[in-house]
Tab-separated table of C-alpha atoms and ligand atoms in Angstrom:
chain	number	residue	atom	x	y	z
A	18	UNK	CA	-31.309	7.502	10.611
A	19	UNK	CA	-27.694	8.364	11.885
A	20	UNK	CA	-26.548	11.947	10.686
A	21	UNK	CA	-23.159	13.143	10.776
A	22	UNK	CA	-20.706	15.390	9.433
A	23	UNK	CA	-18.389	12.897	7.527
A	24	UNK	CA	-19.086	9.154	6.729
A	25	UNK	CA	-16.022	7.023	6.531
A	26	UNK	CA	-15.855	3.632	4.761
A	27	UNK	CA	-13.385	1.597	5.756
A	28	UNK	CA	-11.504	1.356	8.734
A	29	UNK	CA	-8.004	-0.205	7.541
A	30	UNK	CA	-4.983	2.326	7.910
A	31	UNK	CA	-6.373	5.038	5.764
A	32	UNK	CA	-10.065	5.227	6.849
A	33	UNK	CA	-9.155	4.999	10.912
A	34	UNK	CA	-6.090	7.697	9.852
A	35	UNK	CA	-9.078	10.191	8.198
A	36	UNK	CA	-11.033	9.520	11.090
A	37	UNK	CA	-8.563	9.957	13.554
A	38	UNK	CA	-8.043	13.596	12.300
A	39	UNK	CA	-11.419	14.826	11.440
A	40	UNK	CA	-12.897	13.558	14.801
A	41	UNK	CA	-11.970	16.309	17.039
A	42	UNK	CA	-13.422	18.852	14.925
A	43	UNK	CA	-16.601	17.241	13.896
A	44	UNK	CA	-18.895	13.977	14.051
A	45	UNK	CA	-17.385	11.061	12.171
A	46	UNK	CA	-18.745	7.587	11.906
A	47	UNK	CA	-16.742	4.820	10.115
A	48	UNK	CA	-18.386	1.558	8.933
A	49	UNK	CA	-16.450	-1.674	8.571
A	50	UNK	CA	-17.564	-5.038	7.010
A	51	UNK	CA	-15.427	-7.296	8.758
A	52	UNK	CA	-16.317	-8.533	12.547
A	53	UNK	CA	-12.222	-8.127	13.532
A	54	UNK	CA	-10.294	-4.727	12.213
A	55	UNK	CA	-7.222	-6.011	10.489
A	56	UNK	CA	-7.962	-9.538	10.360
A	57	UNK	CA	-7.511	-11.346	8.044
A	58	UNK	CA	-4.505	-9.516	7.332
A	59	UNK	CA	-3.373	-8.893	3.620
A	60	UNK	CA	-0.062	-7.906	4.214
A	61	UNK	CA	3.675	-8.363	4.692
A	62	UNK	CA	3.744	-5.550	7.101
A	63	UNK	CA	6.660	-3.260	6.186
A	64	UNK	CA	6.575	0.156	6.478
A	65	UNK	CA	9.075	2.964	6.541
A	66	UNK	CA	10.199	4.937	9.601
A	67	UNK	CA	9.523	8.395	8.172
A	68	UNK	CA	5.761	7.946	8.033
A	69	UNK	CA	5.431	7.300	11.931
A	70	UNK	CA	7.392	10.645	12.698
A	71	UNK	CA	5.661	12.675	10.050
A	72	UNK	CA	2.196	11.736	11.295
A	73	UNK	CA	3.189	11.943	15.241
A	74	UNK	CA	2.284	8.270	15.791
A	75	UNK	CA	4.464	6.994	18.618
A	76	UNK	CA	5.954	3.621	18.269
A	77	UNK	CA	4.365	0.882	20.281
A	78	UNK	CA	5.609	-2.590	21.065
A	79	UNK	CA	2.204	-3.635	20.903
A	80	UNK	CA	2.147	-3.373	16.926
A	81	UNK	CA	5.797	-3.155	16.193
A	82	UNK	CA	7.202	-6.553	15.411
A	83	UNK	CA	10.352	-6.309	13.700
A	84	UNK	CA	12.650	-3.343	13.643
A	85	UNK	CA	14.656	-3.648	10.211
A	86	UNK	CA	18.328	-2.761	10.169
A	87	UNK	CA	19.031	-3.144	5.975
A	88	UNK	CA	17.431	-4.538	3.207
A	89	UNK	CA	19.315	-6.968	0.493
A	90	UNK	CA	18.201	-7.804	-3.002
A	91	UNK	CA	18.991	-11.220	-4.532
A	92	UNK	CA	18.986	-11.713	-8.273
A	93	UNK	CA	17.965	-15.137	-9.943
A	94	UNK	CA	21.752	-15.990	-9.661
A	95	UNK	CA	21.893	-15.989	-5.937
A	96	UNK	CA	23.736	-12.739	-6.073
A	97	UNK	CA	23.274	-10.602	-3.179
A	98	UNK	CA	23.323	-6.819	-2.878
A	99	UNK	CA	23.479	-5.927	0.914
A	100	UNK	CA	21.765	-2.268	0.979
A	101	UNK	CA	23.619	-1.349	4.927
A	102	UNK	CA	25.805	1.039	3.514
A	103	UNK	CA	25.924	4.460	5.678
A	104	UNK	CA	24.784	6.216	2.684
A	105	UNK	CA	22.205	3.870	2.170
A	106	UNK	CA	21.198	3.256	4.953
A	107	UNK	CA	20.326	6.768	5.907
A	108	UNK	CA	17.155	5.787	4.157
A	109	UNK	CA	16.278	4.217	7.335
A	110	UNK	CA	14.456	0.990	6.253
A	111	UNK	CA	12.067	0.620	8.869
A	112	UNK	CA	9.600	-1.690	10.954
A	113	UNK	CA	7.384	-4.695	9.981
A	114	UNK	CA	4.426	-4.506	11.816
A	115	UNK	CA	1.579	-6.717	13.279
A	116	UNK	CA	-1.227	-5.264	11.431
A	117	UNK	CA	-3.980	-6.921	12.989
A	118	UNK	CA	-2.763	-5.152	16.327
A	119	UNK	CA	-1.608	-2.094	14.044
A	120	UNK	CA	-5.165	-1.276	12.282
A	121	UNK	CA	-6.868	-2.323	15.767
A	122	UNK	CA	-4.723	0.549	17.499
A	123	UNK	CA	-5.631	3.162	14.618
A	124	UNK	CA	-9.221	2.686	15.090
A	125	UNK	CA	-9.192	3.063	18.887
A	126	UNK	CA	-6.676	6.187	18.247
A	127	UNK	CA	-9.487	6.969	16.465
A	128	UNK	CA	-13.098	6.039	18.923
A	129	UNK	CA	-10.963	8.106	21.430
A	130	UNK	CA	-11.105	11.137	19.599
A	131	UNK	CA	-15.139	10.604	19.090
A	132	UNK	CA	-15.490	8.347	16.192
A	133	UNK	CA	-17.702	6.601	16.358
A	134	UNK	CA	-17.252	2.550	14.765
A	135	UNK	CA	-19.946	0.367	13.392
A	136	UNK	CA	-18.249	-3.136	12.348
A	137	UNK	CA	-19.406	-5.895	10.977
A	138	UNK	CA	-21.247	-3.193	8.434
A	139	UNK	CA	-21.317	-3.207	5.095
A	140	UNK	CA	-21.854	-0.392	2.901
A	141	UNK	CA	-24.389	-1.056	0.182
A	142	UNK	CA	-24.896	2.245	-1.539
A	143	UNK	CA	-25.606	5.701	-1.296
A	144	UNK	CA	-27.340	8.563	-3.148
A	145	UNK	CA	-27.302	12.119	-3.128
A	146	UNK	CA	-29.794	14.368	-1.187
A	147	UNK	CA	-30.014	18.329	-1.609
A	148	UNK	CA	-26.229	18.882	-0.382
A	149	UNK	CA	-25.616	15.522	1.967
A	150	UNK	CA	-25.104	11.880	0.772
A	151	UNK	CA	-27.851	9.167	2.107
A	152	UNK	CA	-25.725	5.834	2.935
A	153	UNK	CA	-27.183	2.110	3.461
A	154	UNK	CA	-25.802	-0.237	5.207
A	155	UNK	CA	-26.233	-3.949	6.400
A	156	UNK	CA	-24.719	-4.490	9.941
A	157	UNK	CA	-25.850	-8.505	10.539
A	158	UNK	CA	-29.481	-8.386	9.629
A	159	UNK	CA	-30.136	-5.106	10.064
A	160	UNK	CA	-30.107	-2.492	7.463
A	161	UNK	CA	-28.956	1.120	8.526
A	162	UNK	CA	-29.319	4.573	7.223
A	163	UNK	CA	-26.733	7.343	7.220
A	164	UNK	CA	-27.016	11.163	6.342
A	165	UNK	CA	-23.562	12.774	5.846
A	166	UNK	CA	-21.966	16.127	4.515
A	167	UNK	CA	-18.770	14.214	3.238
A	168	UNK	CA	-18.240	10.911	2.629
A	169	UNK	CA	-14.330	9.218	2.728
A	170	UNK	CA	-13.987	6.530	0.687
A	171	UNK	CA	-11.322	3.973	2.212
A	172	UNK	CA	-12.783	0.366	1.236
A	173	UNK	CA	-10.037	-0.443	-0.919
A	174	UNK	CA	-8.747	-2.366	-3.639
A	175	UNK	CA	-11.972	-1.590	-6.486
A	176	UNK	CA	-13.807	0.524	-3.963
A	177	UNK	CA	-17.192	0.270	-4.263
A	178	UNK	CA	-18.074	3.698	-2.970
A	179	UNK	CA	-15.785	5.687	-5.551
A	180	UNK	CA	-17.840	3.638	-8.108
A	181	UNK	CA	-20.954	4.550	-6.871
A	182	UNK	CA	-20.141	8.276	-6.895
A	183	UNK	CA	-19.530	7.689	-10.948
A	184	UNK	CA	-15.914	7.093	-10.607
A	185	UNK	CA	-14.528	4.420	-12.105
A	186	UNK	CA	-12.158	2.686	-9.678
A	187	UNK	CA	-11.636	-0.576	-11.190
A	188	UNK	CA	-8.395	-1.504	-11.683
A	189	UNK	CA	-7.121	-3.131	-15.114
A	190	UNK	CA	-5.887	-6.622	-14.990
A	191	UNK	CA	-2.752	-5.355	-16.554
A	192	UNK	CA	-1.964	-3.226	-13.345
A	193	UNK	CA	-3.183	-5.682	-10.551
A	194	UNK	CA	-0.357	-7.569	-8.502
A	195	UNK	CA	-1.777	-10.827	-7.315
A	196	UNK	CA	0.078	-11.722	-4.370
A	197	UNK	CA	-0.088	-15.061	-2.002
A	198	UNK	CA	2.284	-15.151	1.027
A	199	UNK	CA	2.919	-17.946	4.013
A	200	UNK	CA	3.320	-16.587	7.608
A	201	UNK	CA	6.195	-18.882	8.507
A	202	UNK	CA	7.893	-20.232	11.772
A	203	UNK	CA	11.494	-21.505	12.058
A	204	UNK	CA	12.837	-18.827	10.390
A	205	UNK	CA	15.605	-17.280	12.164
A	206	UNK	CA	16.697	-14.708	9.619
A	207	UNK	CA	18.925	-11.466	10.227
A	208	UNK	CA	16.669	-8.071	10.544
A	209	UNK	CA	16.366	-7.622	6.789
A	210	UNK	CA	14.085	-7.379	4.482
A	211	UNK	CA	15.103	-9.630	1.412
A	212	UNK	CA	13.391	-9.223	-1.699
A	213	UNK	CA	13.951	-11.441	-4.567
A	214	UNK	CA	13.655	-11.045	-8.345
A	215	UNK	CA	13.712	-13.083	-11.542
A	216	UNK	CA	10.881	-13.792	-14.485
A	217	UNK	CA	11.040	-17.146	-13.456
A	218	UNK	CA	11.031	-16.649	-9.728
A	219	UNK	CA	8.311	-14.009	-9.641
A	220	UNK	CA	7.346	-12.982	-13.453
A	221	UNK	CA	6.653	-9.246	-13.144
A	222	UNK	CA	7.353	-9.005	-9.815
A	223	UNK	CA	8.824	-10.227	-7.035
A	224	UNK	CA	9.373	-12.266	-3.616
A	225	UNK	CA	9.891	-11.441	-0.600
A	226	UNK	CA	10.981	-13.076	3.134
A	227	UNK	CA	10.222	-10.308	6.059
A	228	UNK	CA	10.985	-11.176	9.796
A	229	UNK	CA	8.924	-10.875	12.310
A	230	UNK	CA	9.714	-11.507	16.226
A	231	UNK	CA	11.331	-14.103	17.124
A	232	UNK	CA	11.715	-16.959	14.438
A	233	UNK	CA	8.209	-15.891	12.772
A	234	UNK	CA	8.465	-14.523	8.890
A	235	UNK	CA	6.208	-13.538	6.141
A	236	UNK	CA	7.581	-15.177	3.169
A	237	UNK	CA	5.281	-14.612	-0.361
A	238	UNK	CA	5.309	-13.088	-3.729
A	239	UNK	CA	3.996	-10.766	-6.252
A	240	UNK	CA	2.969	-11.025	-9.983
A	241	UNK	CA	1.499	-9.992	-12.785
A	242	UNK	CA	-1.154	-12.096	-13.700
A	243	UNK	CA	-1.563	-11.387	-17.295
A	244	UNK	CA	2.740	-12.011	-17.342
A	245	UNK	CA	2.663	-14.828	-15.972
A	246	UNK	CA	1.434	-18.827	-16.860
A	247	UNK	CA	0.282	-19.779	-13.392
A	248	UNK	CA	-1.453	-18.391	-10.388
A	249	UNK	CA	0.439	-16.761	-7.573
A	250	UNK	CA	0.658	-19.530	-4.983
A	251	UNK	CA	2.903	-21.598	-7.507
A	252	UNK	CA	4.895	-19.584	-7.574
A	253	UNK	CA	5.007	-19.067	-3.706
A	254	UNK	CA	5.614	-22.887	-3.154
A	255	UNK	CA	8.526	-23.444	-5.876
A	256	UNK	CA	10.090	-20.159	-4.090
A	257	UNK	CA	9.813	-21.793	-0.705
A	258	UNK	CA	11.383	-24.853	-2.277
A	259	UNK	CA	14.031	-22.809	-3.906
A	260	UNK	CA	15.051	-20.902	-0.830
A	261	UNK	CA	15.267	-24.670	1.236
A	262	UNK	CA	12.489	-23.507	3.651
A	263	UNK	CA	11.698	-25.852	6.350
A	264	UNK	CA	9.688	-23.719	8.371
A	265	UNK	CA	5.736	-24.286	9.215
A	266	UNK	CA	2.987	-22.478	7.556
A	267	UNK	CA	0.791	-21.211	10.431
A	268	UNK	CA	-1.286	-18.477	7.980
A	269	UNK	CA	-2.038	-17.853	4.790
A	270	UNK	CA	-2.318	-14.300	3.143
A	271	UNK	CA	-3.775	-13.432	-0.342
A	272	UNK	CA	-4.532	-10.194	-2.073
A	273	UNK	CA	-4.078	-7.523	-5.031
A	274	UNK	CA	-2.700	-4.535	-5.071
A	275	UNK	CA	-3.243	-1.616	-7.459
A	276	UNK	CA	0.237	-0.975	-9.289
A	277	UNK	CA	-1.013	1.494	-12.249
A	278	UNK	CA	-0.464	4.554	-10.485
A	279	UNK	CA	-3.637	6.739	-8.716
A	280	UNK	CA	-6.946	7.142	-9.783
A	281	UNK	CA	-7.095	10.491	-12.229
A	282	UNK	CA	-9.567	12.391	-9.806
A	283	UNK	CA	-9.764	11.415	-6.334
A	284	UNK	CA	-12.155	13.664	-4.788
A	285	UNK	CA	-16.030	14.721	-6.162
A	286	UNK	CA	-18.944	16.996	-4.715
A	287	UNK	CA	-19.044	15.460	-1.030
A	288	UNK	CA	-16.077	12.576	-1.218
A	289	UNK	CA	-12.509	12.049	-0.952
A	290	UNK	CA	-11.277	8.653	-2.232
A	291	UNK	CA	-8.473	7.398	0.011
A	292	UNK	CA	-5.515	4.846	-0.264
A	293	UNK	CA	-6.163	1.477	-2.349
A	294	UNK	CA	-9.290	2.822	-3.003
A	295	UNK	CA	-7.158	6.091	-4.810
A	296	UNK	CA	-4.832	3.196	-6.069
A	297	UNK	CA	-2.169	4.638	-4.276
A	298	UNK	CA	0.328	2.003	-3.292
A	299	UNK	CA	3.885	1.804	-4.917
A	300	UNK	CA	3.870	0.618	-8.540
A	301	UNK	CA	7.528	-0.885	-7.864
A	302	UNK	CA	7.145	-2.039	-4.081
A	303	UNK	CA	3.586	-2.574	-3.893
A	304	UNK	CA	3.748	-0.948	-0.746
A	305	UNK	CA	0.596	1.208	0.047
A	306	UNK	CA	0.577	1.321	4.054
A	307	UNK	CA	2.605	5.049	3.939
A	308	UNK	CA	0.442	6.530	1.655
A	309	UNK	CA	-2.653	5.053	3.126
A	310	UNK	CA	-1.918	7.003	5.935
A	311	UNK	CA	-1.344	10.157	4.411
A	312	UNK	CA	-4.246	10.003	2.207
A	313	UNK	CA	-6.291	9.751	5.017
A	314	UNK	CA	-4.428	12.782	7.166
A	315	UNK	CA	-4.922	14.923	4.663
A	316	UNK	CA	-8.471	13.637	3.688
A	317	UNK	CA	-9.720	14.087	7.435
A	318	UNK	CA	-7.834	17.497	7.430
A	319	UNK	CA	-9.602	18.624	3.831
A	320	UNK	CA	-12.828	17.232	5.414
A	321	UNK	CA	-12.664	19.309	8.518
A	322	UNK	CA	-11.572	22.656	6.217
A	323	UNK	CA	-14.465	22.250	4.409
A	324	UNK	CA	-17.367	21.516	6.930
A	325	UNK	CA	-15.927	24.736	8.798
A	326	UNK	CA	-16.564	27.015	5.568
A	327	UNK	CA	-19.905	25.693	4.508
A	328	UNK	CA	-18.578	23.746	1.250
A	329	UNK	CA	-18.239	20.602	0.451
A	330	UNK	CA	-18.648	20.643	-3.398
A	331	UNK	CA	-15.971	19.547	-5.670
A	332	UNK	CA	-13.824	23.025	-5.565
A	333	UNK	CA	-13.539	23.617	-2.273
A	334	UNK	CA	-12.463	19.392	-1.934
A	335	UNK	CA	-10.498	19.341	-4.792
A	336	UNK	CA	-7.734	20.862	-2.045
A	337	UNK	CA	-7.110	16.675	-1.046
A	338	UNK	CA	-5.611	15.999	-4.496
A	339	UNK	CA	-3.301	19.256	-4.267
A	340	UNK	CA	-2.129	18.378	-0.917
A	341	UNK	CA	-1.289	14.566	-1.601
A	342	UNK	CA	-0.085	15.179	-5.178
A	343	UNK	CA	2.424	17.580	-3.351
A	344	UNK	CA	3.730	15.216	-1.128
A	345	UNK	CA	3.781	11.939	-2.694
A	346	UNK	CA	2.114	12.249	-6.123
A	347	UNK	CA	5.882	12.475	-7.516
A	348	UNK	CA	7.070	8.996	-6.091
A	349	UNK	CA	3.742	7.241	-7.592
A	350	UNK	CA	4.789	8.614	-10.882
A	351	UNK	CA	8.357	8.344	-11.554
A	352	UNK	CA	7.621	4.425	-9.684
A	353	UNK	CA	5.083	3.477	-12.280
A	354	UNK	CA	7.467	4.419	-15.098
A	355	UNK	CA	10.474	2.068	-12.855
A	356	UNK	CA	8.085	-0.316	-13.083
A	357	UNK	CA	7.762	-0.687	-16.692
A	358	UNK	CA	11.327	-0.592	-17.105
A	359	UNK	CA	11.960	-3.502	-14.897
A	360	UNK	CA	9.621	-5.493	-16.455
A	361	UNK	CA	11.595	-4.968	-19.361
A	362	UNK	CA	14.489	-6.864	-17.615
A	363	UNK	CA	15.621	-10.192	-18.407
A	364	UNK	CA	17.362	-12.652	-15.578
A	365	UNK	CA	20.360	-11.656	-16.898
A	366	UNK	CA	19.821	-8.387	-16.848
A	367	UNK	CA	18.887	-8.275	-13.029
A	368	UNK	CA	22.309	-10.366	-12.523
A	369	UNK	CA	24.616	-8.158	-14.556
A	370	UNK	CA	23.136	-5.226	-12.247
A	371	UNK	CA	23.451	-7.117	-9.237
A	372	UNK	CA	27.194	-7.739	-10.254
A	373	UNK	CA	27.630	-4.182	-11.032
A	374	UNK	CA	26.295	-3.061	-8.176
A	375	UNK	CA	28.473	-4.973	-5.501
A	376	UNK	CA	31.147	-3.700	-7.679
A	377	UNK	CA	30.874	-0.405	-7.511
A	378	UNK	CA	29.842	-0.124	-3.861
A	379	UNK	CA	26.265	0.049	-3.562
A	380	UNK	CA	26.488	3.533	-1.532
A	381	UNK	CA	27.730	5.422	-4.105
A	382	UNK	CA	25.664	4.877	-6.810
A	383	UNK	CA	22.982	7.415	-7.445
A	384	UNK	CA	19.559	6.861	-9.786
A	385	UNK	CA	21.117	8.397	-12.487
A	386	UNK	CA	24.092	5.220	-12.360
A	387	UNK	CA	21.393	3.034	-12.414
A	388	UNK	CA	19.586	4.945	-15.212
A	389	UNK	CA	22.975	5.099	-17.241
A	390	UNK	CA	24.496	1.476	-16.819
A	391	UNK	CA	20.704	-0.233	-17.805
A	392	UNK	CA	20.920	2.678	-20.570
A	393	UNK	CA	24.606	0.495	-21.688
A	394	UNK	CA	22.910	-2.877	-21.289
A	395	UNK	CA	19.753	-1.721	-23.168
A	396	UNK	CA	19.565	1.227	-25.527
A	397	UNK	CA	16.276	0.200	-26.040
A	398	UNK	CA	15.565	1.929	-22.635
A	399	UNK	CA	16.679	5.422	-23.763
A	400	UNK	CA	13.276	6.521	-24.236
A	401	UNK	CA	11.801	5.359	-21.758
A	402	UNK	CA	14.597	6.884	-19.615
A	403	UNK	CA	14.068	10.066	-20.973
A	404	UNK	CA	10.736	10.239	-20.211
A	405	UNK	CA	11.746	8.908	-16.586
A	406	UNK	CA	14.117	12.067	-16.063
A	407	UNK	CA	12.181	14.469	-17.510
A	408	UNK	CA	9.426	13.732	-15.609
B	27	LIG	C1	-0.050	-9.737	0.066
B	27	LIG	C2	0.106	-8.261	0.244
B	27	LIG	C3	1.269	-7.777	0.824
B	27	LIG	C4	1.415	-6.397	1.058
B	27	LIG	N1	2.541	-5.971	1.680
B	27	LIG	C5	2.691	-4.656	1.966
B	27	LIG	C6	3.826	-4.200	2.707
B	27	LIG	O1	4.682	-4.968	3.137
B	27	LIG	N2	3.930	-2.868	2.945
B	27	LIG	C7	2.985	-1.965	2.530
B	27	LIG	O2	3.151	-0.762	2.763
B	27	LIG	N3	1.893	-2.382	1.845
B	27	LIG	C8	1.710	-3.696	1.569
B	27	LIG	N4	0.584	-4.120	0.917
B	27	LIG	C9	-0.447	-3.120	0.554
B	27	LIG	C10	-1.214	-2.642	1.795
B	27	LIG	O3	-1.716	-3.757	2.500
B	27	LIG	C11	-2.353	-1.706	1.392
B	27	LIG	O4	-1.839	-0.729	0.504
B	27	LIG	C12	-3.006	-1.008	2.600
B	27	LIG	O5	-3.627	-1.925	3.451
B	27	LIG	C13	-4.024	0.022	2.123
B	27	LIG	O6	-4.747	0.534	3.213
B	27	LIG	P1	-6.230	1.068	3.003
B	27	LIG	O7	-6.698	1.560	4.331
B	27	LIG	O8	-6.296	1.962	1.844
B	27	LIG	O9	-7.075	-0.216	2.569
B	27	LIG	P2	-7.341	-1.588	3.348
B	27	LIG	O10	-6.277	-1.868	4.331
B	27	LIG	O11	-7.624	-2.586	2.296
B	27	LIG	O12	-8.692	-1.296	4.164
B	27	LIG	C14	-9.937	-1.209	3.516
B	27	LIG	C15	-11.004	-1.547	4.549
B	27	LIG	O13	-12.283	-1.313	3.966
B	27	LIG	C16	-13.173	-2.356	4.380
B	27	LIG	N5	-14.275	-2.411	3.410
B	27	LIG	C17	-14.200	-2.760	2.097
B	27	LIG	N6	-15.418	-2.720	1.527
B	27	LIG	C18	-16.293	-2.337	2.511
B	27	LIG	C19	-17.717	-2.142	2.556
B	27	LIG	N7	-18.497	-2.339	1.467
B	27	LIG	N8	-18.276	-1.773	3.715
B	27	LIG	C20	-17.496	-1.588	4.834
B	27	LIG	N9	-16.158	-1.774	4.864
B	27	LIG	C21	-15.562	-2.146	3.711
B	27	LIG	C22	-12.284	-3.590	4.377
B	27	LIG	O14	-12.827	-4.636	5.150
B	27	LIG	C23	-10.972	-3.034	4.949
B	27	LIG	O15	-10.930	-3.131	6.353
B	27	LIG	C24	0.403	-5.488	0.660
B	27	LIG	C25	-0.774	-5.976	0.060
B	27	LIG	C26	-0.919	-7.340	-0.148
B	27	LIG	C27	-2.195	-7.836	-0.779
């Protein structure tokens, strides 16, 4: 039997990040099902700029594929809303990354500090022993057994551990994004991210073309299953049609992602649930790499608190959800209830906005513009706007 301090499952950005940050206080072990970290990749690979200088990553080449200078939305009209602005663009829109390279350079962040990697591992289950958690595993043929004072859960989408702990982490139909995307060459495209929207491009949704280096892309889509009448690559291939795409397929990418907002307690007597496990990705963008990341800072931080005082029952952990819900638990919640309001929106709808805001100059509008001219389209919104501000 391995013992150690804290037990990691998962090493995609939010297990290697936890690890990363506990391992120079204490002895971490992460275990990983799949033979290659990152790979396949179930991703389009942006990510803001902020989240690299508020975790004191440095930028590499090595992962960094695209920098991103603006981002433009297209309705189902063709209309385009180019968000370069000054204003705007003070958002700063950042990179798309090469994940496989990108999760690989995490983890070895990570072994240098002193965790210590099993791949090719699967968790199987666990159960709790006087005040530490017994974990099996399968690593090829072999099972292993691990003793550990904390456990992080960061296996993802309907994570397994959470579940066994008695939390239910399954997530509803009704909040699942099925998404299927081509990596593409030939695609010389400007450094922008595009993202496309329309019930009949992407019902519930969206799509997406994001450039990589050179003439490389990742071109897919998101939907709502239970919105829409066929299965996520359709929908892919009439968009590539659509857009004229002549490039070549050389990968193919599919995955969910959780868009109902977090799990209601993330954190139990010896574990801390982390990123898509905690269904913490954007319920508008889908994007979950940011708060992957600082899931698992402040889970390894939480971690290493509590081994130091001699407590790692629910109290003294329940200091993970304060610290995340601080710092990102707002954006989760006022982007669910954006979410439901856009899938209120018809094509027209998304045009007449579109219109509006080339109009009116897309770097002085505020929320609170948006909030008011959807308000004039649809009074039907009001209370869900009201809700939305008082929030
Ligand atoms: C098509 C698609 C496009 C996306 N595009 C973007 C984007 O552009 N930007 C963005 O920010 N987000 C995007 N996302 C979401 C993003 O990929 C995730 O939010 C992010 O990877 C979450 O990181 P994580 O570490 O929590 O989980 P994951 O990256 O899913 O890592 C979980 C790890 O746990 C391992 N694991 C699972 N079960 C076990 C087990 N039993 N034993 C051992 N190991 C196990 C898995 O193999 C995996 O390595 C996209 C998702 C999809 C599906």
């Amino acid at each position: 039997m391995r013992e150690c301090d804290v037990l990691v499952v998962g090493a995609g950005p939010a297990g290697s990040i936890a690890a990363l940050t506990a391992a120079p206080h204490c002895d971490v072990v992460v275990l990983e099902k799949r033979a290659h970290i990152g790979v396949p990749k179930q991703c389009a690979e942006g990510t803001s700029e902020a989240i690299f200088e508020k975790l004191g990553i440095p930028l590499s080449p090595k992962w960094v594929s695209r920098k991103i200078e603006f981002a433009r939305l297209i309705s189902p009209s063709r209309i385009a809303v180019d968000l370069k602005d000054e204003r705007v663009k003070q958002l700063k829109f950042g990179y798309v990354l090469e994940r496989k390279k990108f999760d690989k350079a995490l983890a070895e962040l990570a072994a240098k500090k002193g965790a210590e990697f099993y791949l090719r591992t699967q968790y199987q289950g666990l159960k709790r022993e006087d005040n530490h958690v017994v974990i099996k595993a399968r690593q090829f043929d072999k099972d292993l057994t691990f003793k550990a004072r904390i456990v992080i859960a960061a296996d993802g989408l309907m994570s397994r551990v959470a579940k066994d702990f008695g939390i239910d982490s399954t997530t509803k139909l009704r909040h699942l994004e099925s998404c299927c995307q081509y990596e593409m060459t030939g695609m010389e495209r400007e450094s922008c991210i595009e993202l496309y929207f329309g019930n009949e491009i992407a019902p519930k949704g969206y799509a997406w073309v994001f450039p990589k280096e050179g003439d490389v892309a990742n071109v897919g889509i998101g939907i709502l299953p239970t919105k829409a009448e066929y299965p996520a690559k359709y929908y892919l291939d009439k968009f590539v049609s659509w857009l004229g795409l002549s490039g070549t397929v050389v990968e193919v990418n599919a995955g969910g992602v959780p868009v109902g907002g977090p799990l209601d307690q993330t954190y139990d007597d010896n574990l801390l649930i982390a990123g898509d496990a905690a269904h913490m990705a954007n319920p508008i963008s889908g994007g979950g790499i940011h708060t992957a990341m600082l899931s698992g800072k402040f889970a390894g931080e939480t971690a290493t608190r509590a081994l130091e005082s001699q407590s790692t029952d629910k109290e003294t952990l329940s200091e993970y959800e304060t610290r995340w819900k601080a710092d990102f638990g707002r954006e989760l919640d006022l982007s669910l209830k954006g979410r439901f309001i856009l899938e209120e929106f018809t094509d027209e709808d998304f045009d007449a906005t579109a219109k509006w805001m080339n109009e009116k100059g897309v770097g002085q509008l505020g929320a609170l513009d948006l909030v008011k001219f959807a308000l004039k389209r649809h009074p039907k919104f009001a209370i869900k706007f009201a809700s939305f501000l008082t929030s």
